[in-house]
């Protein structure tokens, strides 16, 4: 039965470890089942669905800037960035925040998860991983790529980008666009999660810092190895105020649509965990708890489903 | 139930050691988008961006830029229908004189660029066609693998510098004069320092360059590559199909309404692929050359943020909604509100 079920939970006890060995989760006492479902079940669902959506988003943002650049390079296959930038994107500059999201994120604390068991319905009803949500994140990625590419190429066009008159070339545009992508993707992560421990801070801001450190280190390798990245940050980009201003402009413009959406959504279409968070913030927990305790009725969709099942059962018995 | 009550009687507790990290109870800052946060974020962004935009726009406006497209005008009228033949013919006179007026006072240094359009210096095959090893040191002269078809002569002698990028070196020249007096063009320090010192060797001299099919400028074979600044600037490939490259600097001031006369040697063949050539003179400010886009966009985004802040203030004031109303929950919204709520 444990193996037939979607999720089998075994309890390790005096009777032996047989149940534990054939189960997906093992707990020590039956009373831990409540915590397993309501706290960890809810957290896991939110973490996994957010992580998958965010993964699509960050790779779409990165990949589509490459695609738009191809349109301006007569589709010859020249990537907008140096090869090593691209190889390290998913490994060094954007992987740690995702791990922090997938392992540590909590939208509602454990105590409140247990207090409002209705929160578990978010997983049952598949609210956080519905198609509109997935497609929404993907379009956010495409839109971000569009904003990043066009704002960068129009700000750092063909004019001099520094006071000493040097004109823009491939190296500088690549670094400017890539910096904007790394900043935007990591700051988007900072906007999406609501739970900041020192770990999240370290991973998110550390990944951004790691990009600049990488540029300095890679750029100091001999030119036969670092080709187009040779001294590009220390010599060309860092002294250019235009480069830093462009990064600021592009990052804020990229995050603005999502921020606007979140501001509207938490106000007009708050989800259950948004309500709980707000209640906790304002300290008035009695209002929401009394309403859920008073009504012993199940949510409407569950009611409807139960009526269907009852009708089917009645038909079969006849 | 076995095990549930007997834990208290066991001599050894199997409870794992408590730590904040393993119990996921680390001290945390929980960010929640309350109305206060949203409005203050928009206002802060708006108040930072609008001034930055105004300053950037002002800096861009102080830059004086003269752009003169000469590729059509510099073809004599008889050859207007057959530009490719004109440019390829070695006998024709390629000199052409252009004049323009300085609109505002230009303080030195004034930078001279040549601007090419529809020239895809970022094409993959074109960019690949160079040999960094050969450019760096004399002992790598035979490293021409990447440079085909411009790697070696018919006698299998390596070309230095090899490859299509070097072969297509821009070869128009410009001579400037104002009020009958020649303006001196400084052609030193136009390339990046790292290129001159590391990428292009001081012991590498051009050899077998532009023999056979001529694609662009020839190089003086007694000057080492590290001092051939035109070549170094050209070989730093551009990002987009419209680009400018630094040609030189004028170290004198130019006054408003000065008439500048430029003698252009119209050698470079952009007519085959419908590219255009322009001459650009520009001053710079702390932000670089003339580009209004950054300033305008900063102001626009700042303005949008301030507008959104006002909108949100109005929304929160006009339509306050009681907090914690479960009839807004997604699974209750499709049905009629049940009694007791």
Short mmCIF file of C-alpha atoms in Angstrom, two decimals, chain A residues 14-15 29-30 35 40 43 47 69 71-74 76-78 103-106 108-109 118 121-122 125 127 149-151 153-173 190-191 193-199 201 223-224 227-228 230-232 235-236 241-242 245-246 248-249 252-253 256 259-260 262-264 266-272 275 277-282 287-288 291 294-295 297-301, chain B residues 1-4 6-7 10 15 21 23-35 37-38 41-42 45 48-49 52 56 65 109 111 113 115 120-125 127 132-133 136 189-195 198-199 236-246 249 284-291 293-294 297-298 301 304-305 308 311-312 315-317 319-326 328-335 338-341:
data_model
loop_
_atom_site.label_atom_id
_atom_site.label_comp_id
_atom_site.label_asym_id
_atom_site.label_seq_id
_atom_site.Cartn_x
_atom_site.Cartn_y
_atom_site.Cartn_z
CA UNK A 14 9.17 -0.95 17.93
CA UNK A 15 7.71 -3.15 15.17
CA UNK A 29 5.82 9.28 15.78
CA UNK A 30 2.32 9.47 14.36
CA UNK A 35 3.66 18.80 10.76
CA UNK A 40 6.66 20.82 5.20
CA UNK A 43 6.59 24.71 2.10
CA UNK A 47 9.40 26.01 -3.02
CA UNK A 69 21.50 40.02 -30.63
CA UNK A 71 19.03 39.48 -35.28
CA UNK A 72 21.58 42.30 -35.23
CA UNK A 73 24.47 40.03 -36.23
CA UNK A 74 22.73 38.80 -39.39
CA UNK A 76 25.50 34.30 -38.21
CA UNK A 77 25.76 32.56 -34.86
CA UNK A 78 28.01 34.99 -33.05
CA UNK A 103 15.80 24.83 0.31
CA UNK A 104 15.09 27.67 2.69
CA UNK A 105 12.17 29.76 1.52
CA UNK A 106 9.19 30.13 3.82
CA UNK A 108 4.39 31.56 6.23
CA UNK A 109 6.07 30.47 9.44
CA UNK A 118 -6.69 25.58 5.04
CA UNK A 121 -5.48 23.57 0.01
CA UNK A 122 -3.14 25.74 -2.06
CA UNK A 125 -5.93 22.91 -5.77
CA UNK A 127 -2.81 27.15 -7.27
CA UNK A 149 18.49 44.19 -24.86
CA UNK A 150 16.88 47.29 -26.30
CA UNK A 151 17.64 49.59 -23.42
CA UNK A 153 21.88 48.73 -27.08
CA UNK A 154 20.17 52.09 -27.34
CA UNK A 155 21.97 53.65 -24.39
CA UNK A 156 25.39 52.32 -25.35
CA UNK A 157 25.00 52.72 -29.08
CA UNK A 158 27.78 53.83 -31.36
CA UNK A 159 28.81 56.97 -29.53
CA UNK A 160 31.77 57.30 -27.20
CA UNK A 161 30.98 55.79 -23.86
CA UNK A 162 33.71 57.49 -21.90
CA UNK A 163 35.21 60.92 -21.60
CA UNK A 164 38.37 59.85 -23.44
CA UNK A 165 36.43 59.26 -26.64
CA UNK A 166 36.66 55.49 -27.07
CA UNK A 167 33.75 54.09 -29.04
CA UNK A 168 31.71 51.05 -28.07
CA UNK A 169 32.79 47.65 -29.26
CA UNK A 170 31.64 44.05 -28.91
CA UNK A 171 33.40 43.45 -25.58
CA UNK A 172 31.83 46.43 -23.86
CA UNK A 173 28.32 45.75 -25.08
CA UNK A 190 15.01 39.14 -4.11
CA UNK A 191 11.57 40.48 -5.04
CA UNK A 193 10.93 35.54 -2.01
CA UNK A 194 9.65 37.01 1.24
CA UNK A 195 12.03 35.37 3.65
CA UNK A 196 15.50 36.85 4.03
CA UNK A 197 17.98 35.14 6.31
CA UNK A 198 21.68 35.79 6.14
CA UNK A 199 21.89 32.87 3.73
CA UNK A 201 21.44 37.81 1.44
CA UNK A 223 44.69 37.40 -24.02
CA UNK A 224 45.15 34.13 -25.88
CA UNK A 227 40.22 36.70 -25.86
CA UNK A 228 37.51 39.32 -25.75
CA UNK A 230 40.94 40.79 -21.52
CA UNK A 231 40.95 43.63 -18.98
CA UNK A 232 37.47 44.58 -20.12
CA UNK A 235 40.24 49.11 -18.28
CA UNK A 236 37.13 49.74 -20.33
CA UNK A 241 29.87 56.22 -15.79
CA UNK A 242 27.57 55.44 -18.71
CA UNK A 245 24.02 54.25 -15.19
CA UNK A 246 22.85 51.89 -17.93
CA UNK A 248 20.88 50.91 -12.99
CA UNK A 249 18.32 51.97 -15.56
CA UNK A 252 14.97 48.93 -12.42
CA UNK A 253 13.01 49.00 -15.70
CA UNK A 256 9.11 47.38 -12.64
CA UNK A 259 6.74 44.78 -8.95
CA UNK A 260 3.62 46.46 -10.27
CA UNK A 262 2.81 42.02 -7.20
CA UNK A 263 1.60 45.30 -5.73
CA UNK A 264 -1.76 44.89 -7.47
CA UNK A 266 -1.43 41.47 -2.98
CA UNK A 267 -4.03 44.22 -2.82
CA UNK A 268 -6.86 43.07 -5.09
CA UNK A 269 -6.38 39.35 -5.48
CA UNK A 270 -4.57 38.29 -2.35
CA UNK A 271 -3.94 34.62 -2.00
CA UNK A 272 -4.45 32.85 1.28
CA UNK A 275 -3.74 37.29 3.88
CA UNK A 277 1.17 37.33 6.19
CA UNK A 278 -0.68 40.60 6.39
CA UNK A 279 -2.62 39.50 9.46
CA UNK A 280 0.58 38.46 11.17
CA UNK A 281 2.13 41.79 10.32
CA UNK A 282 -0.76 43.72 11.75
CA UNK A 287 -10.31 38.01 12.79
CA UNK A 288 -9.21 35.38 10.33
CA UNK A 291 -13.89 32.95 10.62
CA UNK A 294 -16.73 29.14 12.94
CA UNK A 295 -17.35 27.79 9.46
CA UNK A 297 -18.01 23.97 5.86
CA UNK A 298 -15.54 22.75 3.34
CA UNK A 299 -14.37 24.95 0.48
CA UNK A 300 -16.88 25.17 -2.32
CA UNK A 301 -14.97 23.13 -4.91
CA UNK B 1 0.37 2.85 20.10
CA UNK B 2 3.85 1.40 20.51
CA UNK B 3 6.50 3.98 20.79
CA UNK B 4 4.37 7.04 21.37
CA UNK B 6 7.26 5.00 25.86
CA UNK B 7 9.61 7.76 24.69
CA UNK B 10 13.52 5.38 27.27
CA UNK B 15 15.67 13.45 19.41
CA UNK B 21 19.54 26.12 10.90
CA UNK B 23 14.90 23.54 12.29
CA UNK B 24 14.60 26.34 9.73
CA UNK B 25 14.08 28.96 12.38
CA UNK B 26 16.88 31.34 11.44
CA UNK B 27 16.18 34.98 12.23
CA UNK B 28 14.70 36.38 9.09
CA UNK B 29 13.47 39.59 7.62
CA UNK B 30 10.09 39.01 6.03
CA UNK B 31 9.37 41.29 3.17
CA UNK B 32 5.70 41.97 2.63
CA UNK B 33 4.38 44.38 0.03
CA UNK B 34 2.24 46.55 2.21
CA UNK B 35 0.80 49.76 0.74
CA UNK B 37 6.31 49.87 1.08
CA UNK B 38 4.89 50.02 -2.42
CA UNK B 41 9.45 52.43 -3.25
CA UNK B 42 7.84 54.15 -6.21
CA UNK B 45 12.75 55.44 -7.46
CA UNK B 48 16.27 59.29 -7.80
CA UNK B 49 15.65 58.72 -11.48
CA UNK B 52 19.71 61.52 -12.87
CA UNK B 56 22.36 62.91 -18.17
CA UNK B 65 28.50 66.47 -32.77
CA UNK B 109 40.08 67.37 -27.63
CA UNK B 111 37.41 63.29 -31.57
CA UNK B 113 35.39 59.01 -36.00
CA UNK B 115 31.02 55.67 -39.00
CA UNK B 120 28.45 43.40 -39.99
CA UNK B 121 31.74 43.35 -38.17
CA UNK B 122 29.98 41.03 -35.71
CA UNK B 123 29.49 38.22 -38.23
CA UNK B 124 30.76 34.96 -36.76
CA UNK B 125 32.93 33.91 -39.70
CA UNK B 127 35.26 37.58 -36.30
CA UNK B 132 45.68 36.26 -31.81
CA UNK B 133 48.81 34.19 -31.34
CA UNK B 136 51.15 38.74 -30.22
CA UNK B 189 46.65 56.95 -28.24
CA UNK B 190 43.52 56.11 -30.16
CA UNK B 191 43.74 52.40 -29.37
CA UNK B 192 43.17 50.72 -26.01
CA UNK B 193 46.29 50.44 -23.88
CA UNK B 194 45.80 46.73 -23.24
CA UNK B 195 45.66 46.08 -26.97
CA UNK B 198 49.71 42.91 -24.77
CA UNK B 199 47.69 41.82 -27.74
CA UNK B 236 38.62 45.48 -32.02
CA UNK B 237 35.43 44.33 -33.70
CA UNK B 238 32.25 46.31 -33.32
CA UNK B 239 29.10 45.13 -31.58
CA UNK B 240 26.42 46.10 -34.08
CA UNK B 241 26.17 46.76 -37.78
CA UNK B 242 26.26 50.54 -37.26
CA UNK B 243 29.45 51.55 -35.54
CA UNK B 244 32.07 54.25 -35.16
CA UNK B 245 35.78 53.87 -34.80
CA UNK B 246 38.21 56.45 -33.55
CA UNK B 249 41.93 63.71 -32.23
CA UNK B 284 32.74 64.36 -25.14
CA UNK B 285 31.35 65.02 -21.69
CA UNK B 286 31.62 62.96 -18.52
CA UNK B 287 28.98 60.65 -19.92
CA UNK B 288 30.68 60.17 -23.27
CA UNK B 289 29.26 61.09 -26.64
CA UNK B 290 25.88 62.40 -27.69
CA UNK B 291 23.00 60.08 -26.88
CA UNK B 293 18.24 57.93 -24.95
CA UNK B 294 19.64 57.37 -21.46
CA UNK B 297 14.50 56.97 -20.44
CA UNK B 298 15.56 57.81 -16.90
CA UNK B 301 10.80 55.67 -15.85
CA UNK B 304 6.05 56.55 -14.50
CA UNK B 305 7.05 55.59 -10.96
CA UNK B 308 2.14 54.99 -10.13
CA UNK B 311 -2.28 56.14 -8.46
CA UNK B 312 -1.66 53.74 -5.60
CA UNK B 315 -6.48 53.56 -4.87
CA UNK B 316 -5.69 52.88 -1.25
CA UNK B 317 -7.62 55.96 -0.15
CA UNK B 319 -11.10 51.84 -2.30
CA UNK B 320 -10.06 50.56 1.08
CA UNK B 321 -10.92 46.90 1.41
CA UNK B 322 -11.40 45.15 4.74
CA UNK B 323 -8.41 42.97 5.29
CA UNK B 324 -8.71 39.24 5.72
CA UNK B 325 -11.95 38.76 3.78
CA UNK B 326 -12.08 35.04 2.91
CA UNK B 328 -11.76 36.61 -1.94
CA UNK B 329 -10.11 33.22 -1.67
CA UNK B 330 -9.85 31.60 -5.07
CA UNK B 331 -11.80 28.51 -4.16
CA UNK B 332 -14.67 30.52 -2.77
CA UNK B 333 -14.92 33.11 -5.48
CA UNK B 334 -16.73 30.96 -8.03
CA UNK B 335 -19.55 30.07 -5.67
CA UNK B 338 -22.15 30.82 2.15
CA UNK B 339 -23.83 31.93 5.36
CA UNK B 340 -21.72 32.50 8.42
CA UNK B 341 -19.04 34.61 6.71
#
